[in-house]
XYZ file of C-alpha atoms in Angstrom:
255
model
C -11.517 31.524 -9.421
C -13.418 35.377 -9.242
C -14.460 37.553 -7.236
C -16.404 40.290 -7.075
C -15.580 43.856 -4.815
C -16.984 47.489 -5.742
C -14.501 50.290 -6.910
C -14.128 53.653 -5.795
C -18.071 54.330 -7.901
C -19.515 52.371 -6.305
C -19.053 49.276 -8.987
C -19.103 45.605 -9.136
C -15.941 44.251 -10.979
C -14.632 40.697 -11.206
C -11.664 40.247 -10.053
C -8.995 37.366 -10.712
C -7.738 35.567 -7.792
C -4.805 32.984 -8.573
C -4.230 29.574 -6.691
C -0.321 29.670 -5.082
C 2.010 26.178 -6.267
C 0.092 22.870 -5.707
C -2.993 24.314 -4.143
C -6.317 22.204 -5.370
C -4.309 19.888 -7.034
C -3.779 16.142 -5.051
C -1.018 14.508 -4.549
C -1.161 11.168 -5.367
C -2.497 7.966 -4.504
C -1.538 7.625 -0.864
C -2.653 10.871 1.540
C -4.556 12.769 -1.596
C -4.648 16.098 -0.391
C -6.474 19.193 -2.537
C -10.161 19.343 -4.844
C -9.875 15.972 -6.240
C -9.170 14.502 -2.906
C -8.011 10.585 -4.881
C -9.240 8.072 -3.111
C -13.333 8.274 -2.124
C -12.085 11.883 -3.256
C -15.000 13.999 -2.994
C -15.228 16.362 -6.665
C -16.556 15.333 -9.224
C -13.334 14.878 -11.998
C -13.333 18.333 -14.308
C -15.172 19.478 -17.432
C -13.694 18.546 -20.532
C -10.888 21.398 -21.009
C -11.274 23.031 -17.314
C -7.981 20.326 -16.426
C -5.708 17.866 -16.870
C -3.410 21.081 -19.335
C -1.471 24.253 -18.682
C -3.055 27.733 -18.947
C -1.917 27.654 -22.198
C -3.560 24.727 -23.901
C -0.525 22.820 -24.464
C -0.582 18.956 -22.084
C 0.064 18.815 -18.749
C 3.804 16.550 -18.729
C 3.331 15.592 -14.851
C 0.754 12.980 -16.788
C 1.215 10.280 -17.305
C 0.776 9.372 -21.154
C -2.128 7.882 -22.719
C -0.821 4.885 -24.031
C 1.140 4.609 -20.790
C -1.943 5.096 -18.589
C -3.695 2.435 -21.305
C -0.947 -0.865 -20.219
C -1.408 0.243 -16.693
C -4.736 -0.401 -16.800
C -4.230 -3.393 -17.885
C -2.405 -5.370 -15.967
C -4.520 -4.611 -13.540
C -7.307 -6.298 -15.561
C -5.135 -9.173 -15.596
C -3.895 -8.697 -12.687
C -7.304 -9.345 -10.595
C -8.387 -12.423 -13.520
C -5.243 -14.320 -12.258
C -5.072 -13.508 -9.057
C -9.145 -14.083 -8.880
C -8.433 -17.393 -10.892
C -6.000 -18.816 -8.284
C -7.955 -18.596 -5.086
C -10.491 -20.348 -6.703
C -8.680 -23.049 -7.651
C -6.721 -22.485 -3.828
C -9.717 -22.941 -1.938
C -10.755 -26.479 -2.027
C -6.741 -27.977 -2.196
C -6.823 -25.160 1.066
C -10.509 -27.137 3.050
C -8.771 -31.012 1.516
C -5.558 -30.219 3.787
C -7.389 -28.840 6.992
C -10.277 -30.511 6.794
C -11.269 -32.199 10.671
C -9.620 -35.117 11.739
C -7.436 -34.677 8.001
C -3.460 -35.872 8.281
C -1.109 -32.570 9.373
C 1.106 -34.022 6.823
C -1.500 -34.858 4.472
C -0.996 -32.908 0.748
C -3.767 -32.021 -1.506
C -2.754 -31.563 -5.130
C -3.010 -27.522 -6.789
C -2.858 -26.888 -10.691
C -3.414 -23.198 -11.070
C -4.740 -22.495 -14.976
C -3.637 -26.542 -15.783
C -0.084 -25.383 -15.530
C 2.572 -27.176 -12.946
C 0.973 -30.060 -10.505
C 1.928 -28.924 -6.508
C 1.375 -30.568 -3.535
C 0.540 -28.117 -1.181
C 0.951 -28.538 2.885
C -1.868 -27.174 5.055
C 1.016 -25.038 6.116
C 1.878 -24.070 2.464
C -2.039 -23.827 1.460
C -2.569 -20.973 4.203
C 0.166 -19.379 3.091
C 0.106 -19.071 -0.365
C -4.121 -17.592 0.505
C -2.678 -14.819 2.626
C -0.287 -14.080 -0.910
C -3.884 -14.433 -2.847
C -6.045 -12.300 -0.720
C -3.958 -10.007 -0.043
C -2.973 -9.445 -3.761
C -6.898 -9.436 -4.172
C -6.284 -6.161 -1.381
C -4.134 -4.094 -2.980
C -5.363 -4.664 -5.945
C -9.286 -2.798 -5.041
C -6.941 -0.291 -3.245
C -4.517 0.463 -6.249
C -8.286 0.133 -8.991
C -10.204 2.474 -7.171
C -6.811 4.926 -7.206
C -6.069 4.585 -11.087
C -9.530 4.916 -11.672
C -10.640 8.013 -9.850
C -7.081 9.658 -10.939
C -7.547 9.377 -14.411
C -10.920 10.356 -14.562
C -9.991 13.733 -12.447
C -6.995 14.089 -15.121
C -4.492 13.527 -12.197
C -3.100 10.708 -13.283
C 1.396 11.388 -12.541
C 3.937 9.592 -14.149
C 5.794 9.751 -11.234
C 3.576 7.155 -9.252
C 3.441 4.829 -12.046
C 6.402 2.657 -10.027
C 3.008 3.133 -6.464
C 0.777 1.101 -8.422
C 3.618 -1.176 -10.226
C 4.287 -1.864 -6.358
C 1.759 -2.514 -4.580
C 0.367 -5.634 -4.552
C 4.107 -6.579 -3.383
C 3.659 -4.680 -0.702
C 0.363 -5.712 0.411
C 1.573 -9.121 0.258
C 5.083 -8.775 2.564
C 2.725 -6.526 4.352
C 0.003 -9.762 5.211
C 2.837 -11.996 5.260
C 4.361 -10.610 8.798
C 0.474 -9.981 10.147
C -0.291 -14.030 9.549
C 3.492 -14.751 10.792
C 2.299 -12.830 14.150
C -0.886 -13.730 14.083
C 0.315 -17.189 14.185
C 3.111 -17.274 16.202
C 1.525 -15.056 19.129
C -2.262 -16.362 19.044
C -2.014 -20.150 17.926
C 0.937 -20.759 18.991
C -0.334 -24.294 21.516
C -2.200 -25.376 17.824
C -1.417 -28.131 16.091
C -0.722 -26.673 12.651
C -2.492 -24.886 9.990
C -5.320 -27.745 10.411
C -6.936 -26.688 13.517
C -6.806 -21.903 12.032
C -10.040 -20.444 10.061
C -9.095 -20.346 6.523
C -11.479 -17.614 5.901
C -10.380 -15.345 8.765
C -6.482 -15.260 8.410
C -7.402 -14.646 4.697
C -9.989 -11.896 5.080
C -7.571 -10.081 7.632
C -4.642 -10.619 4.579
C -7.205 -8.869 2.173
C -7.705 -5.651 4.281
C -4.158 -5.406 5.241
C -3.538 -5.543 1.319
C -5.847 -3.095 0.776
C -5.552 -1.166 4.648
C -1.641 -1.146 4.003
C -0.976 2.237 5.485
C -3.699 1.691 8.259
C -1.656 -2.042 9.078
C 1.335 -0.294 9.338
C 0.448 2.658 11.760
C -0.812 -0.386 14.224
C 1.672 -2.376 13.985
C 4.249 1.056 14.181
C 2.039 1.641 18.084
C 1.996 -1.870 19.000
C 6.140 -2.402 18.082
C 6.435 1.318 20.239
C 4.503 -0.381 23.196
C 6.254 -3.499 23.316
C 9.204 -2.023 23.015
C 9.333 1.309 24.521
C 12.486 2.071 26.460
C 12.720 4.977 29.420
C 15.346 6.288 28.034
C 17.816 6.389 24.544
C 20.505 3.614 25.295
C 23.104 5.939 22.644
C 23.869 8.710 24.585
C 22.910 6.810 28.546
C 26.527 5.261 27.373
C 29.832 6.797 29.450
C 31.525 6.532 26.157
C 29.903 7.279 23.242
C 30.651 5.608 19.562
C 31.261 9.074 17.978
C 34.215 11.408 19.833
C 32.986 15.057 20.362
C 34.758 16.664 16.962
C 35.390 20.187 19.858
C 38.009 16.441 21.871
C 40.986 14.455 21.504
C 40.720 10.648 22.241
C 42.799 10.209 25.034
C 45.339 7.557 23.877
C 45.935 5.782 26.406
C 42.798 5.451 28.502
C 43.475 3.360 31.746
C 46.781 5.669 32.536
C 46.248 8.394 35.086
């Protein structure tokens, strides 16, 4: 950036002020900071020639290559097609197994994309719905971040695995939240037939979309439920570790 200042003769002069290391640049898809602030950032993106390269005009080696960026974008497109297709074919199975008056042990046939013929119970269908919906929410997060960083020319190769593992993180978190809710809030209900598939699917999607916030909330719950008044290791008379400046007693029972 530049600024103007007065010299000794009363004339205006232009002074170039450089940014510090890493200043003005976002850090990554999650918790991005800087001028181009990742997901939902306010930056409108650099103009051709303004960013995406080093000061001498060479390409920034940290950026993901064009072929790799294209493959990652295609991966995200295939991901959403598979997830949406699985959800569309799975939903009638869910409604058939949890309809009022249905036998708790009843099964329904599911054939995703015409491959296989699976017999699903109500509980299995709900688990699959949680997996699929959380993967859909994870796609929204990953695709939004991908489009933002590609548009701002800030997609670095070091974040490739974040995009590849994003769906797995969302699915695992959604399954934990689902088991927690089913075990804590519906402990006395009669199986999956007493649950609302729309509500649980929506919660699973939000867990995939906002996995960081969901993880923070689970941490708060665990801190509240499992809080202690002291440090167990420090409160014990005989610690597990022997101090460096002391020698253990060879016969602790002898006075």
